[in-house]
Amino acid sequence: LPRPLAYGASVSTPDGLVCIGGCDANESYADVFQLTWTGEKIERKSLPSLPKPCFNTAAAMLHSTIYVAGGQESPDARRAVTNFWSLDLSQDEPEWIELDPWPGPARILPVAAVQDGSFFLFSGCELFTDENGIIKRNYLADAYRFKPDSGTAGQWKKIADLPAPVTAAPTPAIPTGQTHILILGGDDGTYADRTTELADKHPGFSKDILAYHTITDTWTKVGRLPVGHVTATAVKWHDMIVVPSGEIRPGTRSPKILSGSFGEIRSGFSRLDYTTWGVYLLLILCVGFYFSKREKGTHDFFLGGQRVRWWAAGISIFGTQLSAITFMAAPAKVYATDWVYILNQATIIMLAPFIVFFYLPFFRRLNIVTAYEYLEKRFNVALRLLGGVAFCLMQLGRMGIVLYLPAIALATVTDLNVYTCILVMGIFCTIYTVMGGIEAVIWTDVIQVFVLMGGALLCIAIIIFRVDGGFMGIIDLGQQAHKFKTVNLTWDYTAAALWVVVLGNFLANLVPYSADQTVIQRYLTTPTEKQAANAIWTNAALTVPAAFTFFFLGTALYAFYKTQPGRLNPTLETDAVLPWFIVHELPVGVAGIVLAAVFAAAMSSLDSSMNSMATVFVTDFYHRFRPNSPDRTRLLLARIITVALGIFGTAGALLMATYPIKSLWDLFLALLGLLGGGLGGVFILGIFTRRANAAGAIVGIISSTAILYYVQRHTDVHFFLYGGIGILSCVIIGYFASLLIPTSKSCPENLTL
C-alpha cells in the first residue's frame, strides 16, 4: 500500500477486494481502491473516493452495489457520523450516492450484512464526551434493515434488538441459507471501563455466534468460537467462513486465522419411519397391479374405458395440478410473506363454469382422445401436430424438475441422498403407470391427495399443540406480522396487486384447464358429460379447503419458528422449511407418513405427464398417420413410450443433481413456457370465433411467443400476467391475421359456439 492504513472497510467482489477509507495515526482518508490477484501479483485499481474521509465504518455489497454506513471522520473526532453511501459498480462511471441514514444514533464499528434482498446494520458504538471532556463509548444493541427500491433510494426499518452489543464483530457478517445472518463474536462492552485495570488479564471478547432470521425477526445463539476476534473481517471462501487476525483483547492482536464450516444436519429416520414409507410405496404398486388386469386396449389405457367415477376424476385433476413443489413452496411462500397469493386459488372456482359450459361440450361430444384432435377438426392437421409437440415439450421439460426439486429438499433434511429420492420416485411411478394406465394414475392420485392433505393437517395439529396459545396463538402472531394480508390495492403491474393476481391467474389457469392434455384427459374418463362436469366442480371445490390448509400451514410454521427460532437450521433454503419441520418435529413413525406425502405429490405430477404424453404420441402422431394399425400394437407402443418417458424424467433429474445444469434446464423450461399462452389462445380462437382460420391461428401462436419473450426479458411486468399476455396476443393477432389471410375452407359445423 502507498501508506499505512487501518480500520477501513473491505468488501469481497467478483472482480477483487474493494478497500474503503481508513486511517493512520494522524488522519483519515477517503480513498477507495480495488485489489485483484492476477495469479502472479496483486494489481491495484482506483475507484471513486468517498464523499468524506471516514474510518471505523461497516460495508457490504448487495447485488452490484456497495453500501457503507457509520464511522468517524478523524482520529480525534468526538462524535460518530450517520453517513450512508452507495456505489453501484455495474455503472460505466460509478459515483458515490448519499442516502438517507438509519433512524437511530450515529455509530462507529457497526456490523453490516446483506441477506434476503436487503442491507442490514447491527450494533456499534455511539461516541459522547463525559463531564471531564473524555471521549466515551455507548455500546448499542439496535438493528436496522434497508431494502432498496427500484431506484437508488430505499426504506429503513427497525428490527429486533440483538441480545447484547456486538460492536466491532468481524464484518461483513456472514449470510447463510436464504434467510439467516451469522455474527461471529463482538465486543459487548462488559469490560470497556476496566481495560487498563485488567490489562493482559482481560478475558477477551464474546465467543458467541448469533444468528438473525430475516423472516421471523428473531435472534438465537447457534455456536461458540474458539476465541473472539474483533476489528477483523469475515469472508466466505469456498465452503468455509474465514476470519483472519483481529484483536483478542484490547491492544492485543492475534496472527491466528479462524476458519469454520457447516456440518450436514440430517435426520436419522427410525425403522418405523422407513416402514410406513415403504408400506405406502407398496400400496401404490398394488394399485397399478390391480388395474393392469383391466387394460385390454388403448381405450382402457388412455381413457380407463370411461368407467372412472366423477369424484375420483375430480380429485385426480386436483392432484395433477398440485405438485410436490406446490406442497412445499406454498406454505414456504406464506411462511416468508403473506396470504396475497391465496386469491390465485379463487380464480380456479371462477374458471370452473367457464370450462363446464364452453369447453367441455367440445371435448366430450366429438369422441376424441386428446385435446389436439379438436384442433385438426377445427383447423388442420398442422395445428394438431403443433399442439401435440408443444404439450410434449413442455411436459418433458417439467418432468425432471418435479422430481429434482423435492428430492433436493428431502435430501437436505433426511439421511436419504438426492439420488435415492429421485430413483425411488421415478422407478415406482413408472412401474404403476405402465401397468395400470390412466386408471392407476387416477386412483393413485386419489390416495396421494388424501395422504397429502392428511400430512398438512397433521403438521398444523402438531404446531397448534406446541405454540403457546394454540390456534389463537398462531392467529395472534400472524396478525402482528401482517401475515393475513390478502390484498394489495395498487395499479402497479409489477407487483402482486389485486387485479394482477385475479385477472392474471384467471387467464393463466385457463391454459392447463383448456389446453393441457393431463387435465383434459380426466374430462374424458367418466361415463357421461354430466359426470365430467361434476369432476370439474369437485376439483374447484377442493381448491378452497386445500388453499386455506396450505396457507394456514405457512402461517403456523412462521408462528412455530418465531417462538422457537433455535430449532431452525441456519443453512436451510426457505422452500425446505416444511420438510425440515416434518423430519425434526413430528413423532417417530408419523414423519415417514408425511414424507410419503411429499413423494406422493411428486409422483402424482410425474405419472400424469407420462400417461398423457404417451396418449399424445400414440394418438396424435402414430395412429394419425397409421390409422389401420392394430390396437394391440398401439397399446404396446404406449407402454414402451411410458417406460422411455419414465427413464427420461428420472435421468434428467439425476443429471441436474450431478452437474450444474439446473439453470440451463430452467431456461429451457422458461422458453417452452412461452408456448403455453399461445396454445390456450388457439383453443379460444377455435371455440369462440367462426372466422379464425389455420393460417391466422399459426400467426397468432408465433406472435404470442415473440411478444411474451420480449415481455419476460425486457419489462418488469409481474409473472402472473404472462399467461394472460400470451393468450390475448394470440387471440387478437390470430383473429385479425385470419381476416387478412382468407381461406376457401369454411368452418365445420358444431365446432364453434
PDB file of C-alpha atoms in Angstrom, residues 106-364:
ATOM      1  CA  ALA A 106     -24.684   7.690  14.819  1.00  0.00           C
ATOM      2  CA  ARG A 107     -22.136   4.920  15.434  1.00  0.00           C
ATOM      3  CA  ILE A 108     -18.656   3.587  14.860  1.00  0.00           C
ATOM      4  CA  LEU A 109     -17.648  -0.068  14.387  1.00  0.00           C
ATOM      5  CA  PRO A 110     -21.119  -1.378  13.461  1.00  0.00           C
ATOM      6  CA  VAL A 111     -21.613  -4.722  11.729  1.00  0.00           C
ATOM      7  CA  ALA A 112     -23.018  -4.781   8.197  1.00  0.00           C
ATOM      8  CA  ALA A 113     -24.567  -7.660   6.275  1.00  0.00           C
ATOM      9  CA  VAL A 114     -26.635  -8.398   3.180  1.00  0.00           C
ATOM     10  CA  GLN A 115     -29.330 -11.059   3.006  1.00  0.00           C
ATOM     11  CA  ASP A 116     -32.825 -11.596   1.608  1.00  0.00           C
ATOM     12  CA  GLY A 117     -32.525  -8.632  -0.776  1.00  0.00           C
ATOM     13  CA  SER A 118     -31.638  -6.127   1.977  1.00  0.00           C
ATOM     14  CA  PHE A 119     -28.713  -4.385   3.685  1.00  0.00           C
ATOM     15  CA  PHE A 120     -28.536  -4.813   7.480  1.00  0.00           C
ATOM     16  CA  LEU A 121     -26.824  -2.676  10.103  1.00  0.00           C
ATOM     17  CA  PHE A 122     -26.209  -4.083  13.594  1.00  0.00           C
ATOM     18  CA  SER A 123     -24.868  -2.659  16.864  1.00  0.00           C
ATOM     19  CA  GLY A 124     -21.817  -0.367  17.048  1.00  0.00           C
ATOM     20  CA  CYS A 125     -20.800   2.355  19.497  1.00  0.00           C
ATOM     21  CA  GLU A 126     -22.164   5.843  19.947  1.00  0.00           C
ATOM     22  CA  LEU A 127     -19.449   8.362  20.911  1.00  0.00           C
ATOM     23  CA  PHE A 128     -20.008  11.024  23.583  1.00  0.00           C
ATOM     24  CA  THR A 129     -17.920  13.277  25.829  1.00  0.00           C
ATOM     25  CA  ASP A 130     -18.245  12.983  29.623  1.00  0.00           C
ATOM     26  CA  GLU A 131     -18.079  15.859  32.128  1.00  0.00           C
ATOM     27  CA  ASN A 132     -14.269  15.650  32.149  1.00  0.00           C
ATOM     28  CA  GLY A 133     -14.045  16.023  28.374  1.00  0.00           C
ATOM     29  CA  ILE A 134     -13.070  12.368  27.883  1.00  0.00           C
ATOM     30  CA  ILE A 135     -14.468  10.572  24.837  1.00  0.00           C
ATOM     31  CA  LYS A 136     -16.613   7.600  25.901  1.00  0.00           C
ATOM     32  CA  ARG A 137     -18.457   4.857  24.088  1.00  0.00           C
ATOM     33  CA  ASN A 138     -22.105   3.875  24.460  1.00  0.00           C
ATOM     34  CA  TYR A 139     -22.483   0.298  23.279  1.00  0.00           C
ATOM     35  CA  LEU A 140     -25.591  -0.197  21.113  1.00  0.00           C
ATOM     36  CA  ALA A 141     -27.681  -3.313  20.535  1.00  0.00           C
ATOM     37  CA  ASP A 142     -30.156  -1.898  17.999  1.00  0.00           C
ATOM     38  CA  ALA A 143     -30.510  -3.182  14.431  1.00  0.00           C
ATOM     39  CA  TYR A 144     -31.913  -1.905  11.146  1.00  0.00           C
ATOM     40  CA  ARG A 145     -32.882  -3.243   7.733  1.00  0.00           C
ATOM     41  CA  PHE A 146     -32.587  -1.255   4.494  1.00  0.00           C
ATOM     42  CA  LYS A 147     -34.489  -2.526   1.462  1.00  0.00           C
ATOM     43  CA  PRO A 148     -33.553  -0.734  -1.757  1.00  0.00           C
ATOM     44  CA  ASP A 149     -36.365   0.143  -4.129  1.00  0.00           C
ATOM     45  CA  SER A 150     -36.150   0.215  -7.919  1.00  0.00           C
ATOM     46  CA  GLY A 151     -34.164   3.477  -7.800  1.00  0.00           C
ATOM     47  CA  THR A 152     -31.155   4.482  -5.723  1.00  0.00           C
ATOM     48  CA  ALA A 153     -33.165   5.158  -2.570  1.00  0.00           C
ATOM     49  CA  GLY A 154     -34.895   2.711  -0.279  1.00  0.00           C
ATOM     50  CA  GLN A 155     -36.574   2.369   3.059  1.00  0.00           C
ATOM     51  CA  TRP A 156     -35.160   1.695   6.543  1.00  0.00           C
ATOM     52  CA  LYS A 157     -36.967  -0.454   9.076  1.00  0.00           C
ATOM     53  CA  LYS A 158     -36.152  -1.007  12.747  1.00  0.00           C
ATOM     54  CA  ILE A 159     -35.808  -4.717  13.508  1.00  0.00           C
ATOM     55  CA  ALA A 160     -35.372  -6.768  16.675  1.00  0.00           C
ATOM     56  CA  ASP A 161     -32.565  -5.674  19.015  1.00  0.00           C
ATOM     57  CA  LEU A 162     -29.639  -8.026  19.497  1.00  0.00           C
ATOM     58  CA  PRO A 163     -29.375  -9.963  22.786  1.00  0.00           C
ATOM     59  CA  ALA A 164     -26.211  -7.902  23.501  1.00  0.00           C
ATOM     60  CA  PRO A 165     -23.984  -5.444  21.624  1.00  0.00           C
ATOM     61  CA  VAL A 166     -21.632  -6.968  19.042  1.00  0.00           C
ATOM     62  CA  THR A 167     -19.506  -3.894  18.347  1.00  0.00           C
ATOM     63  CA  ALA A 168     -16.534  -4.468  16.031  1.00  0.00           C
ATOM     64  CA  ALA A 169     -17.532  -8.079  15.300  1.00  0.00           C
ATOM     65  CA  PRO A 170     -15.982  -9.384  12.056  1.00  0.00           C
ATOM     66  CA  THR A 171     -17.795  -7.660   9.209  1.00  0.00           C
ATOM     67  CA  PRO A 172     -19.494  -8.102   6.843  1.00  0.00           C
ATOM     68  CA  ALA A 173     -21.482 -10.645   8.831  1.00  0.00           C
ATOM     69  CA  ILE A 174     -21.995 -13.947   7.043  1.00  0.00           C
ATOM     70  CA  PRO A 175     -25.271 -14.698   5.238  1.00  0.00           C
ATOM     71  CA  THR A 176     -26.234 -18.391   5.344  1.00  0.00           C
ATOM     72  CA  GLY A 177     -29.061 -20.210   3.627  1.00  0.00           C
ATOM     73  CA  GLN A 178     -31.616 -17.778   2.226  1.00  0.00           C
ATOM     74  CA  THR A 179     -32.684 -16.013   5.406  1.00  0.00           C
ATOM     75  CA  HIS A 180     -30.048 -16.208   8.159  1.00  0.00           C
ATOM     76  CA  ILE A 181     -27.148 -13.920   9.098  1.00  0.00           C
ATOM     77  CA  LEU A 182     -24.342 -15.093  11.387  1.00  0.00           C
ATOM     78  CA  ILE A 183     -22.493 -12.629  13.638  1.00  0.00           C
ATOM     79  CA  LEU A 184     -19.221 -14.006  14.995  1.00  0.00           C
ATOM     80  CA  GLY A 185     -18.497 -12.704  18.479  1.00  0.00           C
ATOM     81  CA  GLY A 186     -18.004  -8.954  19.026  1.00  0.00           C
ATOM     82  CA  ASP A 187     -17.426  -6.613  21.965  1.00  0.00           C
ATOM     83  CA  ASP A 188     -20.467  -6.256  24.227  1.00  0.00           C
ATOM     84  CA  GLY A 189     -18.811  -3.528  26.334  1.00  0.00           C
ATOM     85  CA  THR A 190     -18.856  -5.528  29.582  1.00  0.00           C
ATOM     86  CA  TYR A 191     -15.218  -4.727  30.396  1.00  0.00           C
ATOM     87  CA  ALA A 192     -14.948  -1.444  28.485  1.00  0.00           C
ATOM     88  CA  ASP A 193     -14.337   0.618  31.647  1.00  0.00           C
ATOM     89  CA  ARG A 194     -11.766  -1.835  33.057  1.00  0.00           C
ATOM     90  CA  THR A 195      -9.387  -2.152  30.119  1.00  0.00           C
ATOM     91  CA  THR A 196      -6.408  -0.544  31.877  1.00  0.00           C
ATOM     92  CA  GLU A 197      -7.115  -2.307  35.158  1.00  0.00           C
ATOM     93  CA  LEU A 198      -7.358  -5.789  33.591  1.00  0.00           C
ATOM     94  CA  ALA A 199      -4.556  -5.390  31.026  1.00  0.00           C
ATOM     95  CA  ASP A 200      -3.402  -8.897  29.954  1.00  0.00           C
ATOM     96  CA  LYS A 201      -5.931 -10.474  32.325  1.00  0.00           C
ATOM     97  CA  HIS A 202      -8.758  -9.184  30.150  1.00  0.00           C
ATOM     98  CA  PRO A 203     -10.954 -12.245  29.442  1.00  0.00           C
ATOM     99  CA  GLY A 204     -11.323 -11.305  25.776  1.00  0.00           C
ATOM    100  CA  PHE A 205     -14.357 -10.647  23.675  1.00  0.00           C
ATOM    101  CA  SER A 206     -17.553 -12.590  23.146  1.00  0.00           C
ATOM    102  CA  LYS A 207     -17.238 -16.029  21.583  1.00  0.00           C
ATOM    103  CA  ASP A 208     -20.956 -16.404  20.879  1.00  0.00           C
ATOM    104  CA  ILE A 209     -22.130 -16.964  17.317  1.00  0.00           C
ATOM    105  CA  LEU A 210     -25.513 -15.277  16.902  1.00  0.00           C
ATOM    106  CA  ALA A 211     -27.954 -15.990  14.095  1.00  0.00           C
ATOM    107  CA  TYR A 212     -30.535 -13.465  12.927  1.00  0.00           C
ATOM    108  CA  HIS A 213     -33.515 -14.804  10.979  1.00  0.00           C
ATOM    109  CA  THR A 214     -34.896 -12.295   8.480  1.00  0.00           C
ATOM    110  CA  ILE A 215     -38.378 -13.870   8.288  1.00  0.00           C
ATOM    111  CA  THR A 216     -39.260 -14.235  11.971  1.00  0.00           C
ATOM    112  CA  ASP A 217     -37.116 -11.247  13.055  1.00  0.00           C
ATOM    113  CA  THR A 218     -35.547 -13.304  15.840  1.00  0.00           C
ATOM    114  CA  TRP A 219     -32.095 -13.898  17.321  1.00  0.00           C
ATOM    115  CA  THR A 220     -30.675 -17.149  18.587  1.00  0.00           C
ATOM    116  CA  LYS A 221     -27.284 -18.437  19.685  1.00  0.00           C
ATOM    117  CA  VAL A 222     -26.039 -21.151  17.318  1.00  0.00           C
ATOM    118  CA  GLY A 223     -22.494 -21.884  18.467  1.00  0.00           C
ATOM    119  CA  ARG A 224     -19.210 -20.755  20.036  1.00  0.00           C
ATOM    120  CA  LEU A 225     -15.915 -19.562  18.614  1.00  0.00           C
ATOM    121  CA  PRO A 226     -12.628 -20.937  19.975  1.00  0.00           C
ATOM    122  CA  VAL A 227     -11.585 -17.317  20.574  1.00  0.00           C
ATOM    123  CA  GLY A 228     -13.307 -13.993  19.922  1.00  0.00           C
ATOM    124  CA  HIS A 229     -11.701 -11.756  17.277  1.00  0.00           C
ATOM    125  CA  VAL A 230     -12.850  -8.134  16.785  1.00  0.00           C
ATOM    126  CA  THR A 231     -11.922  -5.358  14.326  1.00  0.00           C
ATOM    127  CA  ALA A 232     -11.387  -8.083  11.754  1.00  0.00           C
ATOM    128  CA  THR A 233     -13.094  -9.215   8.578  1.00  0.00           C
ATOM    129  CA  ALA A 234     -15.270 -12.255   7.920  1.00  0.00           C
ATOM    130  CA  VAL A 235     -15.149 -13.820   4.478  1.00  0.00           C
ATOM    131  CA  LYS A 236     -16.859 -16.740   2.791  1.00  0.00           C
ATOM    132  CA  TRP A 237     -14.168 -18.725   0.979  1.00  0.00           C
ATOM    133  CA  HIS A 238     -15.210 -21.911  -0.842  1.00  0.00           C
ATOM    134  CA  ASP A 239     -17.224 -23.829   1.787  1.00  0.00           C
ATOM    135  CA  MET A 240     -15.611 -22.093   4.748  1.00  0.00           C
ATOM    136  CA  ILE A 241     -16.015 -18.933   6.799  1.00  0.00           C
ATOM    137  CA  VAL A 242     -12.604 -17.327   7.395  1.00  0.00           C
ATOM    138  CA  VAL A 243     -11.662 -14.676  10.000  1.00  0.00           C
ATOM    139  CA  PRO A 244      -8.010 -13.571   9.641  1.00  0.00           C
ATOM    140  CA  SER A 245      -6.188 -11.900  12.553  1.00  0.00           C
ATOM    141  CA  GLY A 246      -8.069  -9.381  14.737  1.00  0.00           C
ATOM    142  CA  GLU A 247      -7.923  -8.273  18.360  1.00  0.00           C
ATOM    143  CA  ILE A 248      -8.378 -10.990  21.007  1.00  0.00           C
ATOM    144  CA  ARG A 249      -8.268  -8.409  23.861  1.00  0.00           C
ATOM    145  CA  PRO A 250      -7.840  -4.624  23.848  1.00  0.00           C
ATOM    146  CA  GLY A 251      -4.468  -3.743  22.331  1.00  0.00           C
ATOM    147  CA  THR A 252      -3.542  -7.361  21.580  1.00  0.00           C
ATOM    148  CA  ARG A 253      -3.766  -8.704  18.051  1.00  0.00           C
ATOM    149  CA  SER A 254      -3.517 -12.331  17.064  1.00  0.00           C
ATOM    150  CA  PRO A 255      -1.776 -13.719  13.963  1.00  0.00           C
ATOM    151  CA  LYS A 256      -4.130 -16.708  14.002  1.00  0.00           C
ATOM    152  CA  ILE A 257      -6.686 -17.358  11.293  1.00  0.00           C
ATOM    153  CA  LEU A 258     -10.029 -18.859  12.265  1.00  0.00           C
ATOM    154  CA  SER A 259     -11.936 -20.993   9.783  1.00  0.00           C
ATOM    155  CA  GLY A 260     -15.234 -22.760  10.202  1.00  0.00           C
ATOM    156  CA  SER A 261     -17.610 -24.797   8.099  1.00  0.00           C
ATOM    157  CA  PHE A 262     -21.079 -26.272   8.442  1.00  0.00           C
ATOM    158  CA  GLY A 263     -21.619 -29.941   9.037  1.00  0.00           C
ATOM    159  CA  GLU A 264     -24.582 -31.646   7.421  1.00  0.00           C
ATOM    160  CA  ILE A 265     -27.574 -31.618   9.747  1.00  0.00           C
ATOM    161  CA  ARG A 266     -29.753 -34.552   8.818  1.00  0.00           C
ATOM    162  CA  SER A 267     -32.446 -36.602  10.453  1.00  0.00           C
ATOM    163  CA  GLY A 268     -31.864 -40.164  11.456  1.00  0.00           C
ATOM    164  CA  PHE A 269     -35.075 -41.790  10.262  1.00  0.00           C
ATOM    165  CA  SER A 270     -36.266 -44.585  12.506  1.00  0.00           C
ATOM    166  CA  ARG A 271     -37.127 -48.058  11.293  1.00  0.00           C
ATOM    167  CA  LEU A 272     -40.777 -47.245  11.870  1.00  0.00           C
ATOM    168  CA  ASP A 273     -40.491 -44.213   9.570  1.00  0.00           C
ATOM    169  CA  TYR A 274     -38.961 -46.330   6.838  1.00  0.00           C
ATOM    170  CA  THR A 275     -41.615 -48.988   7.390  1.00  0.00           C
ATOM    171  CA  THR A 276     -44.550 -46.596   6.994  1.00  0.00           C
ATOM    172  CA  TRP A 277     -42.907 -45.048   3.940  1.00  0.00           C
ATOM    173  CA  GLY A 278     -42.275 -48.481   2.401  1.00  0.00           C
ATOM    174  CA  VAL A 279     -45.840 -49.646   3.073  1.00  0.00           C
ATOM    175  CA  TYR A 280     -47.152 -46.602   1.234  1.00  0.00           C
ATOM    176  CA  LEU A 281     -44.980 -47.307  -1.823  1.00  0.00           C
ATOM    177  CA  LEU A 282     -46.083 -50.964  -1.873  1.00  0.00           C
ATOM    178  CA  LEU A 283     -49.722 -49.860  -1.695  1.00  0.00           C
ATOM    179  CA  ILE A 284     -49.185 -47.698  -4.790  1.00  0.00           C
ATOM    180  CA  LEU A 285     -47.649 -50.655  -6.651  1.00  0.00           C
ATOM    181  CA  CYS A 286     -50.620 -52.828  -5.710  1.00  0.00           C
ATOM    182  CA  VAL A 287     -52.977 -50.277  -7.272  1.00  0.00           C
ATOM    183  CA  GLY A 288     -51.006 -50.457 -10.520  1.00  0.00           C
ATOM    184  CA  PHE A 289     -51.055 -54.260 -10.466  1.00  0.00           C
ATOM    185  CA  TYR A 290     -54.832 -54.342  -9.807  1.00  0.00           C
ATOM    186  CA  PHE A 291     -55.674 -52.140 -12.767  1.00  0.00           C
ATOM    187  CA  SER A 292     -53.195 -53.870 -15.084  1.00  0.00           C
ATOM    188  CA  LYS A 293     -55.721 -56.724 -15.394  1.00  0.00           C
ATOM    189  CA  ARG A 294     -58.306 -54.344 -16.869  1.00  0.00           C
ATOM    190  CA  GLU A 295     -56.111 -52.684 -19.509  1.00  0.00           C
ATOM    191  CA  LYS A 296     -57.177 -54.671 -22.591  1.00  0.00           C
ATOM    192  CA  GLY A 297     -56.656 -51.926 -25.191  1.00  0.00           C
ATOM    193  CA  THR A 298     -55.804 -48.274 -25.765  1.00  0.00           C
ATOM    194  CA  HIS A 299     -59.342 -47.201 -24.813  1.00  0.00           C
ATOM    195  CA  ASP A 300     -58.673 -48.669 -21.358  1.00  0.00           C
ATOM    196  CA  PHE A 301     -55.063 -47.455 -21.133  1.00  0.00           C
ATOM    197  CA  PHE A 302     -55.805 -43.865 -22.228  1.00  0.00           C
ATOM    198  CA  LEU A 303     -59.382 -43.317 -21.016  1.00  0.00           C
ATOM    199  CA  GLY A 304     -59.911 -46.028 -18.401  1.00  0.00           C
ATOM    200  CA  GLY A 305     -62.753 -47.430 -20.540  1.00  0.00           C
ATOM    201  CA  GLN A 306     -64.639 -44.261 -19.488  1.00  0.00           C
ATOM    202  CA  ARG A 307     -65.645 -46.008 -16.285  1.00  0.00           C
ATOM    203  CA  VAL A 308     -63.902 -43.715 -13.754  1.00  0.00           C
ATOM    204  CA  ARG A 309     -66.112 -42.244 -11.007  1.00  0.00           C
ATOM    205  CA  TRP A 310     -66.629 -38.496 -11.325  1.00  0.00           C
ATOM    206  CA  TRP A 311     -65.371 -37.762  -7.823  1.00  0.00           C
ATOM    207  CA  ALA A 312     -62.190 -39.754  -8.445  1.00  0.00           C
ATOM    208  CA  ALA A 313     -61.593 -37.878 -11.697  1.00  0.00           C
ATOM    209  CA  GLY A 314     -62.126 -34.564  -9.885  1.00  0.00           C
ATOM    210  CA  ILE A 315     -59.700 -35.462  -7.104  1.00  0.00           C
ATOM    211  CA  SER A 316     -57.209 -36.579  -9.766  1.00  0.00           C
ATOM    212  CA  ILE A 317     -57.453 -33.216 -11.566  1.00  0.00           C
ATOM    213  CA  PHE A 318     -56.732 -31.546  -8.252  1.00  0.00           C
ATOM    214  CA  GLY A 319     -53.807 -33.895  -7.535  1.00  0.00           C
ATOM    215  CA  THR A 320     -52.339 -33.425 -11.001  1.00  0.00           C
ATOM    216  CA  GLN A 321     -52.176 -29.668 -10.563  1.00  0.00           C
ATOM    217  CA  LEU A 322     -50.783 -29.991  -7.022  1.00  0.00           C
ATOM    218  CA  SER A 323     -47.134 -30.969  -7.399  1.00  0.00           C
ATOM    219  CA  ALA A 324     -44.607 -31.621  -4.646  1.00  0.00           C
ATOM    220  CA  ILE A 325     -43.136 -28.233  -5.485  1.00  0.00           C
ATOM    221  CA  THR A 326     -46.507 -26.659  -4.657  1.00  0.00           C
ATOM    222  CA  PHE A 327     -46.894 -28.766  -1.499  1.00  0.00           C
ATOM    223  CA  MET A 328     -43.602 -27.400  -0.185  1.00  0.00           C
ATOM    224  CA  ALA A 329     -43.486 -23.985  -1.859  1.00  0.00           C
ATOM    225  CA  ALA A 330     -46.983 -22.716  -0.990  1.00  0.00           C
ATOM    226  CA  PRO A 331     -46.540 -22.982   2.815  1.00  0.00           C
ATOM    227  CA  ALA A 332     -42.951 -21.722   2.436  1.00  0.00           C
ATOM    228  CA  LYS A 333     -44.147 -18.666   0.495  1.00  0.00           C
ATOM    229  CA  VAL A 334     -46.702 -17.792   3.190  1.00  0.00           C
ATOM    230  CA  TYR A 335     -44.136 -18.522   5.924  1.00  0.00           C
ATOM    231  CA  ALA A 336     -41.862 -15.938   4.277  1.00  0.00           C
ATOM    232  CA  THR A 337     -44.504 -13.384   3.184  1.00  0.00           C
ATOM    233  CA  ASP A 338     -48.321 -13.252   3.490  1.00  0.00           C
ATOM    234  CA  TRP A 339     -51.610 -14.515   2.032  1.00  0.00           C
ATOM    235  CA  VAL A 340     -51.729 -12.329  -1.088  1.00  0.00           C
ATOM    236  CA  TYR A 341     -51.363 -15.340  -3.404  1.00  0.00           C
ATOM    237  CA  ILE A 342     -54.428 -17.109  -1.987  1.00  0.00           C
ATOM    238  CA  LEU A 343     -56.648 -15.251  -4.472  1.00  0.00           C
ATOM    239  CA  ASN A 344     -54.908 -17.343  -7.122  1.00  0.00           C
ATOM    240  CA  GLN A 345     -56.967 -20.294  -5.883  1.00  0.00           C
ATOM    241  CA  ALA A 346     -60.200 -18.290  -6.145  1.00  0.00           C
ATOM    242  CA  THR A 347     -59.653 -17.979  -9.890  1.00  0.00           C
ATOM    243  CA  ILE A 348     -59.993 -21.768 -10.278  1.00  0.00           C
ATOM    244  CA  ILE A 349     -63.501 -21.534  -8.807  1.00  0.00           C
ATOM    245  CA  MET A 350     -64.273 -18.677 -11.208  1.00  0.00           C
ATOM    246  CA  LEU A 351     -62.888 -20.748 -14.075  1.00  0.00           C
ATOM    247  CA  ALA A 352     -64.944 -23.907 -13.439  1.00  0.00           C
ATOM    248  CA  PRO A 353     -68.256 -22.734 -15.000  1.00  0.00           C
ATOM    249  CA  PHE A 354     -66.334 -21.319 -17.962  1.00  0.00           C
ATOM    250  CA  ILE A 355     -64.793 -24.750 -18.655  1.00  0.00           C
ATOM    251  CA  VAL A 356     -68.010 -26.687 -17.994  1.00  0.00           C
ATOM    252  CA  PHE A 357     -70.274 -24.626 -20.263  1.00  0.00           C
ATOM    253  CA  PHE A 358     -67.911 -23.598 -23.070  1.00  0.00           C
ATOM    254  CA  TYR A 359     -65.096 -26.145 -23.389  1.00  0.00           C
ATOM    255  CA  LEU A 360     -66.347 -29.465 -22.048  1.00  0.00           C
ATOM    256  CA  PRO A 361     -69.070 -29.988 -24.709  1.00  0.00           C
ATOM    257  CA  PHE A 362     -66.476 -29.951 -27.495  1.00  0.00           C
ATOM    258  CA  PHE A 363     -64.080 -32.307 -25.715  1.00  0.00           C
ATOM    259  CA  ARG A 364     -66.841 -34.805 -24.859  1.00  0.00           C
TER     260      ARG A 364
END
